[in-house]
Amino acid sequence: MRSEDLISSFGEIARSKDMDRDTLQIIVEDVFRAMLRKRYGSDEAFEIIFNPKQGDIQILHIQEVVGDWEVEDPVTEIKESEAKKIDDGFAVGDEVAGGLDVSEFGRRAVMTARQTFRQRIRDIEKEQVYQEYTELIGDIVVGEIYQVRRHETLLMHEDTELVLPRDEQIPGDHYRKGNMLRTVVKEVRRDAGSDPQVVVSRTSPVFMERLFEVEVPEVHDGIVEIKKVARIPGDRAKVAVESHDEKVDPVGACVGVKGVRINAVVRELSDENIDVMQWSDDPQELIARALSPAEPTNVSLNQDEDPPRARVEVPADEVSQAIGKRGVNIKLASQLTGYEIDVYREIPADEEDIDIEQFGDELTEETIGKLKRIGCDTGKAVLELSADALARRADLDRDTAKQVLEIIETEFEKGPGIIESIRQGRFTVESVQTAEAADTDGTTPSEASTGSADSKGPGDADEEPPEAGAPAPDADGEETVVDGPAPNEPEQADGDSEAKEEGGDEEVEEQDEIPQSPSEEQQEAESTPEEPEVRS
């Protein structure tokens, strides 16, 4: 093959790859030097002259003239006699430059040169792709889907293959071959000897930032700055924004009139719910805003932990809103603020609670210490957490966390003791007859205490009531026998009444009145108004 034909084939390959002349010249020189090294073992004695405009190449072999019996390296040295055949003017020490034809290398060497040339071009292309897309990291690119695989989707962008892995796809997205898809360049991977792999993403928070830059002119111009983005792809996201112009409302600018701007972002993200909030440099205020729609009443920080923790108290009816469905709201708030947030129900001052240290007889000191470190210093604060959340936050195994919850729940189910109940006014204390008095009158202590407060008059505490069934004096002093049933009460057999007296589980059917003297009754009637008799 002539050198002109070889250079022409090199030029066609270079034009197909849109390669400039300087790069082509460098590659051609490197290819021919590789051929020379393979044939002569070194390329130091050769000079390559390449003219890309005319498409020709000239290889010069430069040798030093030495005596006929002093040649040590035939590649770099030439005999004086042979040099004089070229020109009689050559003497020892001169340099002779002779031309070298490409055809002298042989067909195999020429084919090897063409393969080497193609390989060099591929290496240069790889380097160009790597450099180009490394500069595009964090920018949006639009590619055409040309292959959908099980674990990844391949896109084509300007003759470069982009890879969208499964874990970088929004859950619920469905891709079809030929559709155009917007993604953000996440990283460019390059392994030794392989093509660079451009990885794109649709789940990265940067992708949402770039979408806001496209849809919101204030964000693109830098008037409104997106400070932080927290996402659970396909579900919900929180965006904190700040305005550098007092006249511009950052939240309103991102939402747009009737939500036009943010709706465009939501549609691109497969209807992902987006909460836009105003940024604050105060961590407590930022945490309170991040837990929206809940409205915390108190936020306390613990900077000593790693990561730092925040204890947030919210009203009892807003605990579920602060945590969110499947814990999404509190998880996003933690990502946005950088704090591990513990949500607690606000306990009113009049609501009883138990200090966590009161469970020292059932819980170990180590467990109590772990609970206090995460802010669970009361029993109800612990009950606000599930077993999984308690195990994760307090660094407990799940069985221990379940046991802790069971112990505290059991303690609250017992309720307060009798002393505490009396103090809170849930029960009243009444006088109860002694056992001797109960044996004397044939009634149980509960029966005696039931009617004693209402049936006795003043000054009659020492008088004993007549036996059941005995004649009782009426108001005029005459005795009447009460042997029928009480008013509004069904008749019962004698056996039933005796059974009730013996069992002591039910109240006495009727309590006999204690006889009083007429003078006492008259004084009582004059001093107190007449009231209807209440029977228990």
XYZ file of C-alpha atoms in Angstrom:
536
model
C 0.000 0.000 0.000
C 1.243 3.436 -0.866
C 1.619 6.075 1.804
C -0.952 8.258 -0.012
C -3.594 5.529 0.223
C -2.856 4.930 3.899
C -3.051 8.633 4.721
C -6.276 8.914 2.733
C -7.872 6.150 4.803
C -6.690 7.898 7.955
C -8.306 11.134 6.767
C -11.662 9.461 6.100
C -11.706 7.985 9.614
C -10.804 11.354 11.121
C -13.543 13.172 9.170
C -16.160 10.634 10.277
C -15.178 11.318 13.875
C -15.101 15.098 13.340
C -11.451 15.304 14.320
C -9.303 18.378 13.775
C -6.044 18.334 11.757
C -3.727 18.849 14.679
C -5.121 15.831 16.467
C -4.930 13.810 13.262
C -1.262 14.738 12.787
C -0.367 13.675 16.288
C -2.122 10.344 15.868
C -0.489 9.621 12.490
C 2.983 10.333 13.828
C 2.375 8.086 16.816
C 1.142 5.262 14.555
C 4.173 5.355 12.287
C 6.579 5.589 15.198
C 4.940 2.487 16.627
C 5.576 0.740 13.296
C 9.200 1.830 13.312
C 9.774 0.652 16.860
C 8.305 -2.706 15.992
C 10.571 -3.119 12.964
C 13.816 -1.466 14.081
C 13.445 -1.598 17.867
C 13.766 2.187 18.169
C 12.410 5.300 16.458
C 15.183 7.692 17.506
C 16.919 7.595 14.112
C 13.762 8.485 12.186
C 11.935 11.719 11.445
C 8.343 11.811 10.230
C 7.078 14.672 8.075
C 3.286 14.700 7.649
C 1.338 17.164 5.509
C -2.393 16.800 6.307
C -3.440 19.321 3.638
C -1.880 17.392 0.771
C -2.407 14.049 2.432
C 1.187 12.775 2.056
C 3.777 11.571 4.543
C 7.586 11.272 4.382
C 9.747 9.147 6.666
C 13.449 10.074 6.865
C 16.066 7.632 8.149
C 18.994 9.607 9.618
C 22.300 7.691 10.032
C 25.798 8.711 11.055
C 28.703 7.884 8.709
C 31.365 5.674 10.312
C 34.254 3.618 9.049
C 33.482 0.434 7.195
C 34.794 -1.682 10.106
C 33.379 0.479 12.916
C 29.633 -0.079 12.512
C 28.037 -1.122 15.838
C 24.367 -0.229 15.265
C 23.179 -0.526 11.670
C 20.011 1.444 12.496
C 21.815 4.584 13.565
C 25.132 4.135 11.693
C 26.111 3.640 8.040
C 29.378 2.556 6.395
C 31.398 5.220 4.704
C 31.481 3.234 1.470
C 27.690 3.011 1.321
C 27.356 6.695 2.111
C 29.686 7.571 -0.793
C 27.398 5.604 -3.118
C 24.697 8.091 -2.267
C 26.978 11.101 -2.543
C 30.751 11.219 -2.892
C 30.920 14.203 -0.601
C 29.997 12.232 2.583
C 32.810 11.608 5.061
C 33.091 9.999 8.494
C 30.992 11.896 11.036
C 28.435 13.242 8.570
C 24.710 12.434 8.734
C 22.924 10.794 5.850
C 19.136 11.219 5.516
C 17.527 8.578 3.386
C 13.874 8.197 2.502
C 11.834 5.198 3.740
C 8.859 3.880 1.741
C 5.789 2.636 3.594
C 5.588 -0.378 1.310
C 8.807 -1.615 2.835
C 6.965 -2.359 6.074
C 4.804 -5.040 4.505
C 1.050 -5.612 4.342
C 0.750 -6.909 7.884
C 2.462 -3.842 9.329
C 0.169 -1.552 7.353
C -2.969 -3.347 8.636
C -1.625 -3.086 12.152
C -1.106 0.641 11.624
C -4.727 1.110 10.576
C -5.982 -0.796 13.657
C -3.702 1.231 15.888
C -5.015 4.415 14.314
C -8.631 3.420 15.024
C -7.763 2.479 18.599
C -6.099 5.813 19.197
C -9.155 7.596 17.894
C -11.384 5.596 20.247
C -9.125 6.482 23.167
C -9.347 10.139 22.267
C -13.125 9.909 21.975
C -13.345 8.314 25.409
C -11.289 11.087 26.885
C -13.418 13.700 25.168
C -16.643 12.103 26.441
C -15.248 11.897 29.947
C -14.155 15.526 29.940
C -17.386 16.779 28.351
C -19.811 15.041 30.712
C -17.679 15.639 33.772
C -18.286 19.328 33.153
C -22.041 18.595 32.809
C -22.409 16.934 36.221
C -25.417 18.530 37.913
C -26.923 19.780 34.639
C -30.081 18.572 32.911
C -29.713 16.611 29.671
C -32.508 15.398 27.402
C -31.992 11.959 25.918
C -33.961 9.572 23.770
C -34.838 6.215 25.258
C -33.531 3.491 22.978
C -33.470 0.465 25.246
C -35.369 -0.472 28.414
C -33.793 -3.188 30.498
C -34.770 -4.817 33.764
C -32.228 -3.034 35.935
C -31.512 0.043 33.833
C -32.709 2.216 30.978
C -30.386 3.404 28.222
C -30.689 6.820 26.602
C -28.865 8.388 23.668
C -27.635 11.958 23.928
C -25.538 13.347 21.071
C -24.272 9.873 20.101
C -23.298 9.189 23.704
C -24.942 6.457 25.737
C -26.446 7.493 29.074
C -27.337 4.956 31.759
C -30.338 5.456 34.061
C -30.082 2.759 36.790
C -33.167 1.331 38.429
C -32.458 2.970 41.786
C -32.186 6.365 40.063
C -35.670 6.070 38.556
C -38.782 7.525 40.192
C -40.978 4.677 41.467
C -43.980 4.271 39.213
C -42.320 5.685 36.093
C -42.855 3.763 32.864
C -40.523 4.289 29.903
C -41.074 3.537 26.234
C -38.544 3.305 23.473
C -38.354 6.510 21.450
C -39.651 8.820 24.201
C -37.619 11.839 25.255
C -36.656 11.978 28.924
C -35.136 14.704 31.073
C -32.474 13.637 33.561
C -29.567 15.163 35.448
C -25.983 13.968 35.040
C -24.997 12.412 38.353
C -21.515 10.993 37.707
C -19.147 9.750 35.010
C -17.466 6.422 35.662
C -14.316 5.359 33.861
C -12.655 1.997 34.289
C -9.298 1.090 32.815
C -9.690 -0.086 29.218
C -13.450 0.475 29.067
C -15.655 3.222 27.746
C -16.695 5.939 30.206
C -20.168 5.374 31.624
C -22.364 8.429 32.068
C -24.850 7.828 34.907
C -27.945 10.030 35.003
C -30.635 10.331 37.679
C -34.200 11.449 38.225
C -34.259 10.917 42.003
C -31.418 13.257 42.937
C -32.336 16.453 44.843
C -30.209 18.308 42.285
C -32.683 17.277 39.582
C -35.466 19.088 41.437
C -33.277 22.177 41.855
C -32.588 22.296 38.115
C -36.274 21.907 37.336
C -37.042 24.913 39.536
C -34.347 26.865 37.686
C -36.078 26.021 34.397
C -39.590 26.888 35.573
C -38.899 29.816 37.951
C -37.067 32.822 36.436
C -36.238 34.219 39.896
C -34.368 31.037 40.750
C -32.543 31.073 37.415
C -31.511 34.709 37.921
C -30.324 34.094 41.489
C -32.905 36.332 43.165
C -34.400 33.317 44.939
C -31.959 30.720 46.209
C -32.812 27.094 46.887
C -31.030 26.410 50.168
C -31.881 22.745 50.684
C -33.966 20.004 49.096
C -35.116 16.810 50.813
C -36.851 14.158 48.731
C -38.486 10.794 48.979
C -38.772 10.237 45.211
C -42.271 9.705 43.925
C -43.841 10.464 47.304
C -43.041 13.821 48.853
C -40.394 16.537 48.982
C -39.586 19.640 51.024
C -37.808 22.642 49.512
C -36.349 25.484 51.612
C -35.920 28.746 49.706
C -34.552 32.176 50.540
C -34.959 35.527 48.778
C -32.116 37.985 48.261
C -34.614 40.749 47.449
C -36.944 41.989 50.177
C -39.622 42.715 47.587
C -39.736 39.119 46.337
C -41.597 36.426 48.245
C -39.526 33.256 47.721
C -42.384 30.835 48.387
C -44.820 32.698 46.156
C -42.266 32.966 43.358
C -41.703 29.201 43.369
C -45.395 28.359 43.536
C -46.505 30.855 40.908
C -49.969 32.195 40.158
C -52.491 29.461 40.927
C -49.579 27.043 41.296
C -48.613 27.145 37.613
C -44.865 27.001 38.176
C -44.769 24.317 40.818
C -47.336 22.218 38.957
C -44.935 21.990 36.012
C -42.292 20.564 38.345
C -44.811 18.192 39.935
C -45.839 16.801 36.534
C -42.230 16.167 35.558
C -41.701 14.281 38.853
C -44.737 11.998 38.436
C -47.050 13.981 40.756
C -44.620 14.122 43.657
C -45.984 16.329 46.463
C -43.733 19.333 47.061
C -43.797 21.561 50.157
C -42.055 24.905 49.666
C -41.022 26.681 52.868
C -38.931 29.720 53.744
C -35.414 29.109 54.984
C -34.278 30.290 58.411
C -30.787 30.473 59.906
C -32.289 29.726 63.337
C -32.317 25.911 63.733
C -35.304 25.944 66.085
C -37.407 28.020 63.727
C -36.285 25.950 60.747
C -37.263 22.712 62.495
C -40.658 24.144 63.412
C -41.273 25.113 59.771
C -39.992 21.798 58.450
C -42.558 19.850 60.506
C -45.441 21.635 58.784
C -48.439 21.089 58.780
C -47.877 20.436 62.497
C -47.216 23.480 64.678
C -44.695 22.643 67.434
C -45.118 24.382 70.781
C -41.526 23.865 71.917
C -38.231 22.938 70.251
C -35.101 22.136 72.273
C -31.730 21.248 70.731
C -28.955 18.907 71.813
C -25.779 19.770 69.916
C -23.648 17.254 71.814
C -25.055 14.279 69.902
C -23.747 13.185 66.510
C -25.827 13.902 64.519
C -27.381 16.625 66.695
C -30.843 15.890 68.048
C -33.922 18.004 68.540
C -36.801 17.393 70.944
C -40.049 18.777 69.555
C -43.306 19.000 71.483
C -46.556 19.267 69.549
C -50.220 19.242 70.615
C -51.709 15.814 71.132
C -53.930 16.064 68.047
C -50.974 17.008 65.788
C -48.559 14.197 66.627
C -49.657 12.133 63.636
C -49.289 15.143 61.339
C -45.769 15.841 62.597
C -44.687 12.244 62.035
C -46.595 11.798 58.793
C -47.760 8.699 57.025
C -45.088 5.998 57.301
C -42.898 8.620 59.033
C -42.393 10.565 55.788
C -42.861 14.057 57.261
C -40.408 13.679 60.134
C -37.890 11.916 57.876
C -37.931 14.777 55.368
C -37.676 17.332 58.178
C -34.601 15.539 59.524
C -32.982 15.517 56.073
C -33.762 19.187 55.538
C -32.518 20.448 58.908
C -29.694 17.991 59.593
C -31.128 17.173 63.046
C -32.419 13.844 64.322
C -35.894 14.918 65.416
C -37.819 13.304 68.283
C -41.502 14.260 68.395
C -43.344 14.207 71.729
C -46.916 14.902 72.649
C -47.356 18.030 74.718
C -48.480 16.966 78.205
C -50.892 19.366 79.939
C -50.011 20.445 83.455
C -53.056 18.666 84.933
C -52.345 15.381 83.162
C -50.559 12.780 85.216
C -47.351 11.149 83.980
C -44.659 8.944 85.469
C -40.976 9.776 85.556
C -38.946 7.171 83.676
C -36.719 6.675 86.721
C -39.737 5.316 88.625
C -39.439 2.166 86.507
C -36.009 1.402 87.991
C -37.290 -1.783 89.634
C -38.236 -3.262 86.237
C -35.779 -1.589 83.845
C -32.009 -1.606 84.056
C -30.024 1.566 84.626
C -28.489 1.198 81.167
C -31.915 1.075 79.512
C -33.155 4.057 81.501
C -30.011 5.983 80.548
C -30.558 5.258 76.848
C -34.185 6.392 77.092
C -33.205 9.654 78.783
C -30.536 10.345 76.166
C -33.173 10.440 73.430
C -35.458 12.682 75.483
C -37.831 9.985 76.782
C -37.719 11.050 80.419
C -41.357 10.124 81.174
C -43.475 7.069 80.602
C -45.855 8.701 78.151
C -42.938 10.070 76.160
C -41.820 6.479 75.590
C -45.321 5.377 74.616
C -45.334 7.954 71.819
C -42.819 5.775 69.922
C -43.352 2.462 68.210
C -41.200 -0.536 69.028
C -39.141 -0.117 65.857
C -38.615 3.622 66.401
C -37.692 3.088 70.041
C -35.214 0.350 69.153
C -33.591 2.473 66.451
C -33.335 5.718 68.395
C -32.369 4.285 71.782
C -30.010 1.660 70.339
C -31.998 -1.236 71.775
C -32.852 -4.585 70.237
C -36.463 -4.901 69.205
C -37.396 -7.451 71.892
C -36.087 -5.141 74.613
C -37.973 -2.202 73.109
C -41.214 -4.201 73.070
C -40.646 -5.252 76.679
C -40.100 -1.624 77.730
C -43.357 -0.568 76.064
C -45.274 -3.443 77.668
C -43.966 -2.567 81.140
C -44.936 1.096 80.818
C -48.321 0.339 79.235
C -49.109 -2.092 82.058
C -48.244 0.545 84.657
C -50.579 3.089 83.076
C -53.380 0.524 82.744
C -53.271 -0.084 86.531
C -54.346 3.485 87.138
C -53.731 5.519 90.316
C -53.979 3.968 93.755
C -56.817 4.590 96.228
C -54.953 7.420 97.948
C -54.364 9.197 94.635
C -58.011 8.617 93.635
C -59.255 10.136 96.898
C -56.900 13.103 96.448
C -58.308 13.716 92.969
C -61.880 13.523 94.273
C -62.891 10.383 92.428
C -64.240 8.728 95.636
C -65.758 10.009 98.905
C -65.108 8.609 102.350
C -68.158 7.545 104.401
C -68.364 6.062 107.875
C -68.576 2.297 107.887
C -70.005 0.261 110.753
C -67.696 -2.060 112.620
C -68.005 -5.766 112.300
C -69.581 -6.043 115.785
C -72.387 -3.647 114.836
C -72.992 -5.572 111.630
C -73.357 -8.824 113.528
C -75.786 -7.228 115.982
C -78.309 -5.818 113.509
C -77.982 -8.570 110.939
C -76.845 -6.289 108.075
C -73.574 -6.219 106.191
C -71.201 -3.237 106.551
C -72.032 -2.093 103.012
C -75.753 -2.146 103.792
C -75.285 -0.171 106.998
C -73.131 2.470 105.315
C -75.577 2.796 102.437
C -78.518 3.990 104.477
C -77.048 5.336 107.695
C -76.253 8.797 106.417
C -79.810 9.507 105.245
C -81.979 7.632 107.781
C -80.541 8.872 111.125
C -81.503 12.204 112.483
C -79.340 14.453 114.576
C -78.621 13.057 118.013
C -79.673 9.499 117.106
C -76.296 8.036 116.287
C -76.307 5.808 119.420
C -79.775 4.385 118.876
C -80.015 0.995 117.227
C -82.659 0.349 114.563
C -85.266 -2.277 115.295
C -84.876 -5.697 113.878
C -86.175 -6.435 110.432
C -89.897 -7.271 110.484
C -90.424 -5.791 113.984
C -93.207 -3.194 114.532
C -91.996 0.354 113.975
C -93.708 3.380 115.546
C -95.295 5.856 113.192
C -95.378 9.623 113.578
C -98.140 9.423 116.319
C -96.335 6.875 118.378
C -98.498 3.963 117.244
C -96.801 0.866 116.133
C -97.396 -0.478 112.628
C -96.110 -3.668 111.179
C -94.366 -3.369 107.815
C -94.774 -6.724 106.150
C -95.468 -5.821 102.546
C -93.085 -4.884 99.746
C -91.592 -1.424 99.511
C -93.217 1.069 97.172
C -92.365 0.640 93.483
C -90.653 -2.656 94.301
C -91.840 -6.087 93.143
C -92.849 -8.578 95.761
C -90.214 -11.063 96.721
C -90.507 -14.286 98.570
C -89.229 -14.513 102.094
C -86.532 -16.821 100.877
C -85.267 -14.192 98.469
C -85.010 -11.517 101.122
C -83.234 -13.858 103.466
C -80.832 -14.833 100.717
C -80.028 -11.179 100.063
C -79.328 -10.586 103.749
C -77.096 -13.638 103.959
C -75.168 -12.949 100.719
C -74.536 -9.271 101.419
C -74.000 -8.487 97.696
C -77.107 -6.336 97.190
C -78.562 -3.415 99.046
C -81.302 -3.880 101.672
C -84.755 -3.649 100.183
C -86.044 -1.165 102.743
C -84.440 0.558 105.708
C -86.695 0.987 108.781
C -86.898 4.412 110.262
C -85.571 5.099 113.736
C -88.313 6.131 116.174
C -88.167 9.703 117.345
C -90.050 11.465 120.115
C -92.848 13.857 119.054
C -90.951 16.831 120.511
C -87.878 16.051 118.550
C -89.864 15.547 115.357
C -91.637 18.843 115.887
C -88.359 20.682 116.453
C -86.853 19.128 113.386
C -89.903 19.967 111.274
C -89.787 23.616 112.397
C -86.029 23.978 111.844
C -85.704 22.266 108.469
C -87.976 22.271 105.424
C -89.845 19.159 104.583
C -87.940 17.039 102.024
C -89.013 13.892 100.283
C -87.558 10.752 101.714
C -84.782 9.202 99.612
C -84.501 5.479 99.784
C -81.361 3.735 98.663
